[in-house]
XYZ file of C-alpha atoms in Angstrom:
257
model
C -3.545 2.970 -10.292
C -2.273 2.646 -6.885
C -2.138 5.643 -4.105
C 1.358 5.053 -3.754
C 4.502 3.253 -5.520
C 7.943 3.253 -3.815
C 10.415 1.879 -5.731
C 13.770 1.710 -4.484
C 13.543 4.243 -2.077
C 16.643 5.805 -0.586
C 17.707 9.172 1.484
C 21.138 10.295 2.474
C 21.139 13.633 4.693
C 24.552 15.479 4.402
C 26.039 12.968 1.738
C 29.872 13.290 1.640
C 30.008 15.100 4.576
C 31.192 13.835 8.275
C 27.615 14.206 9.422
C 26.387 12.282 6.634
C 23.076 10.188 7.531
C 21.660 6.933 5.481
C 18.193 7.551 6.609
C 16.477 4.644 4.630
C 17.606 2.589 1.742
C 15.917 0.162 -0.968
C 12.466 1.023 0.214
C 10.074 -0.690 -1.456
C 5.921 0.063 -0.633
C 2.403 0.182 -2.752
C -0.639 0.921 -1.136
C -3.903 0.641 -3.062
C -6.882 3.238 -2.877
C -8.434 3.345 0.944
C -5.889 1.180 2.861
C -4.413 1.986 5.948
C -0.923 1.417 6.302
C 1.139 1.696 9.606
C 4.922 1.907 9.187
C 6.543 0.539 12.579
C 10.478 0.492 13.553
C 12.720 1.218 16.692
C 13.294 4.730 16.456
C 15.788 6.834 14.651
C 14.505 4.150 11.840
C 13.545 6.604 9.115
C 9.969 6.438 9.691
C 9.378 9.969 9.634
C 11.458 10.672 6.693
C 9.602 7.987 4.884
C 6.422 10.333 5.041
C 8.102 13.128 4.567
C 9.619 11.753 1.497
C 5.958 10.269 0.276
C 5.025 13.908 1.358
C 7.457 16.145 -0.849
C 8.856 17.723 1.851
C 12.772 16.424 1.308
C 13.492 14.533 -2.139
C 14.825 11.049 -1.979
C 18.283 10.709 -2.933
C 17.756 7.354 -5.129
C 14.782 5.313 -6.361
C 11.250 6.474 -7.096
C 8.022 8.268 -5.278
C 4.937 7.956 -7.381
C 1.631 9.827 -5.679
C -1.498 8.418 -7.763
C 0.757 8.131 -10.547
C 2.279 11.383 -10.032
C 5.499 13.280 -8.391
C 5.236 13.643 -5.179
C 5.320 17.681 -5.904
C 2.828 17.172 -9.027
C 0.443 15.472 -5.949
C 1.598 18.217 -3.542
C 0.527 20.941 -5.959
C -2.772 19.012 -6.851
C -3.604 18.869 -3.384
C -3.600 14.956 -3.085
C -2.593 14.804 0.298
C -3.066 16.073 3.724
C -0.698 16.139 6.396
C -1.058 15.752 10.250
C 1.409 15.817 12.832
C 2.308 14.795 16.577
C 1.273 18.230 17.335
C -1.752 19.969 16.144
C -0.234 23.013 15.452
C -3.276 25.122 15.797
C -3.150 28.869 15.629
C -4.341 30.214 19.153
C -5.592 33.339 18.086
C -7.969 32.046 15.294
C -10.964 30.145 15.741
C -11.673 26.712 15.689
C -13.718 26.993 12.054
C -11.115 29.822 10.978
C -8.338 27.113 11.697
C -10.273 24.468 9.249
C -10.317 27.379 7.082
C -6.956 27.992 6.987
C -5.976 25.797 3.910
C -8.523 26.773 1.772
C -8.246 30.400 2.198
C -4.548 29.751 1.397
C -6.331 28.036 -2.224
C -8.340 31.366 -2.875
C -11.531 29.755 -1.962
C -14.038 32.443 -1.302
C -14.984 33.003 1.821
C -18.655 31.402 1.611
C -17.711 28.360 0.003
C -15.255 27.572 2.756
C -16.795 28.408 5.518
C -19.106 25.367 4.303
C -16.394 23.188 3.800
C -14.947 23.558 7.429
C -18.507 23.743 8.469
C -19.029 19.964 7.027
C -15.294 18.718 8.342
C -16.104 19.624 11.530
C -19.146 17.875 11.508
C -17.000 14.836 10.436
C -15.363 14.879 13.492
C -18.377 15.590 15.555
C -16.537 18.977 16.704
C -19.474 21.624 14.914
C -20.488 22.700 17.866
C -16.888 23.822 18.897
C -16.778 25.880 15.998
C -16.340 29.415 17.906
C -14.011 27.849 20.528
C -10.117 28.750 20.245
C -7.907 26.334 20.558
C -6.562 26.676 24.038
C -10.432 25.750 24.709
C -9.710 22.120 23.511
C -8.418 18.913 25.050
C -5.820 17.093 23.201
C -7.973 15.007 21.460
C -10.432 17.650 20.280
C -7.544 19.751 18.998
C -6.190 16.580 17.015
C -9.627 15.887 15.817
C -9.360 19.995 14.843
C -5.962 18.879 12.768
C -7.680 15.902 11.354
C -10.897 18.613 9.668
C -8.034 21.143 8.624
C -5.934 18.389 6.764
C -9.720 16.945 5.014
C -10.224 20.287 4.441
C -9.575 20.366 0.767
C -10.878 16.683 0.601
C -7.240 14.850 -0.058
C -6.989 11.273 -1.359
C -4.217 10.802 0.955
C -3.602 11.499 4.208
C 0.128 10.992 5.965
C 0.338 10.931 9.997
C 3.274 11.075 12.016
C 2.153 9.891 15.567
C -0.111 11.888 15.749
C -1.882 10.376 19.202
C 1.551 10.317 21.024
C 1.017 12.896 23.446
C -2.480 11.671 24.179
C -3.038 9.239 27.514
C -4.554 6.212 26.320
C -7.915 5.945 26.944
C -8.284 9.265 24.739
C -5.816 7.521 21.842
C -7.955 4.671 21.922
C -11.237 7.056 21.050
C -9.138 8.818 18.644
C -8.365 5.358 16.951
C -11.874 4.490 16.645
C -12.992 8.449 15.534
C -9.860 7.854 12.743
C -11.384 4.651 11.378
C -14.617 6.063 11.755
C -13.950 8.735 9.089
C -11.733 6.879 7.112
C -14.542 4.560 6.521
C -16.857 7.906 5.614
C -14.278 9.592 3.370
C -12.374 6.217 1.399
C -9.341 8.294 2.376
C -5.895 6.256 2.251
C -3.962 6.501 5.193
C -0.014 6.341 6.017
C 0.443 6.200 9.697
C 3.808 6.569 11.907
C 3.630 5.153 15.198
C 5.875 3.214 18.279
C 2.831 1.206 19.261
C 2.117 -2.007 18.235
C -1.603 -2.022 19.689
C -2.307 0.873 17.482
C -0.749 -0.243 14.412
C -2.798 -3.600 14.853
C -6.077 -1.792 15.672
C -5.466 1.015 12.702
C -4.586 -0.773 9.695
C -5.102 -2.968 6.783
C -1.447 -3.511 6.886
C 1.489 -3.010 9.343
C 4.973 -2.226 7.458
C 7.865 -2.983 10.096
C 11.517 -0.904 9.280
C 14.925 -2.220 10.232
C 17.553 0.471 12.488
C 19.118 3.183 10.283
C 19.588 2.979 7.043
C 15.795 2.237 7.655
C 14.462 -0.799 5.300
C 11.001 -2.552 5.284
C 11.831 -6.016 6.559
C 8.171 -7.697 6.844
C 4.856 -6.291 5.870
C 2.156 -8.248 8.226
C -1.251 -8.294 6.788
C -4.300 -7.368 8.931
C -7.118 -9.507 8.891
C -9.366 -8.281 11.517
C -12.991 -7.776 10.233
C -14.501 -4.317 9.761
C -15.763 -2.362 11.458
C -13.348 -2.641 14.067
C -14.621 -1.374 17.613
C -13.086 -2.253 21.932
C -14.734 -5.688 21.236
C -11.779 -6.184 18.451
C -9.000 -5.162 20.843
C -10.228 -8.556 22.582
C -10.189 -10.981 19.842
C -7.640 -13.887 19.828
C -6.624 -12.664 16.575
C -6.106 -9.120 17.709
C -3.550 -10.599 20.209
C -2.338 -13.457 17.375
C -1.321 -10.217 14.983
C 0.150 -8.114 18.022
C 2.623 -11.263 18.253
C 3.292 -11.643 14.958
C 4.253 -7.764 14.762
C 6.186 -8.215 17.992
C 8.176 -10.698 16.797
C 8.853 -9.291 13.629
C 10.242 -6.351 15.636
C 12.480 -8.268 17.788
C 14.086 -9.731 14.791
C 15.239 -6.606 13.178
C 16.369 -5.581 16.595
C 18.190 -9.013 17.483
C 19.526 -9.053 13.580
């Protein structure tokens, strides 16, 4: 069974109306168990609403979402996926453990059992010792690795991202890439990423999905063949800079077409 099935995938905000919106049309997307898919486009593209569609937080308005098999709100309600965001959107007056907490005292997890979890999340993301730190404590990077424990929290098959290194400068986004993989490898999680940059869709994925302007549609799907585990020595292979090209390109067409 695949982690995801889009079949004919379209959304229309406001349909009939004078603000109506064709967000995305005739999507069409699989991803097996454990890949990493970026989805790439020039924005206003319908990237976002692509995961938020995968994500059950706005319905599509034709074709079908399958999650493992499932609804996207059957997956929602079984927990199958967890979400992160261009912002962490950490709670400043709770702690950094009571923050990885959050979700599963929202499941009625007892109090012991999750304060293990989070313990073993944070560890993940090499962040245990910050455990007693608030937020405002952080960097950037520490609080997105924070948002990355919260959203493992409850140990999702799935995990949707919406840029969430854009803020970062990039020497940080690049350690953030590498601390991604690194648990990605560690967990078997699948991963569907947003970004604007073609290094880090390159770098990230086992695929790179590239969207046409609004009504967003997936154009070219560029396969990924860099070896694993990927590390800064990958970011100088001739094929790294062979697959940034090939993305590029595939770019410029839907922009030139």
């Amino acid at each position: 069974m695949s982690a995801l099935a889009l079949r004919g995938v379209g959304k229309v905000f406001n349909p009939g109306s004078d603000q109506e919106v064709r967000a995305v049309h005739g999507v069409d997307l699989s991803a097996e168990r454990g890949e990493f898919i970026s989805v790439i486009g020039p924005s206003g593209c319908g990237k976002s609403t692509l995961l938020r569609l995968i994500g059950d937080l706005t319905p599509p308005s034709s074709g079908t979402v399958l999650v493992n098999g499932k609804t996207p709100a059957r997956a929602r309600l079984d927990r199958d996926y967890g979400m992160v965001f261009q912002s962490a959107t950490l709670l400043e007056w709770r702690r950094v453990q009571a923050n990885v907490e959050l979700p599963l005292e929202i499941m009625g997890m007892d109090a012991a059992e999750r304060s293990r979890q989070a313990a073993a999340m944070l560890e993940l993301v090499q962040l245990d010792r910050f455990a007693n730190h608030y937020p405002w404590q952080l960097s950037g990077g520490m609080q997105q690795r924070v948002a990355i424990a919260r959203a493992l929290a409850f140990k999702p098959s799935i995990l949707l991202m919406d840029e969430p290194f854009g803020a970062l400068d990039e020497m940080t986004r690049e350690r953030m890439q590498s601390e991604l993989l690194r648990i990605r490898a560690e967990t078997g999680t699948t991963v569907v990423f947003v970004t604007h940059s073609i290094p880090e869709a390159v770098f990230l994925s086992t695929r790179v999905v590239i969207m046409s302007p609004r009504p967003g549609t997936i154009t070219e799907v560029v396969d990924i063949d860099l070896p694993e585990p990927r590390s800064d020595d990958t970011r100088e292979d001739q094929r790294f800079f062979e697959l940034l090209t090939d993305v590029r390109e595939g770019l410029r067409a839907v922009e030139d077409s």
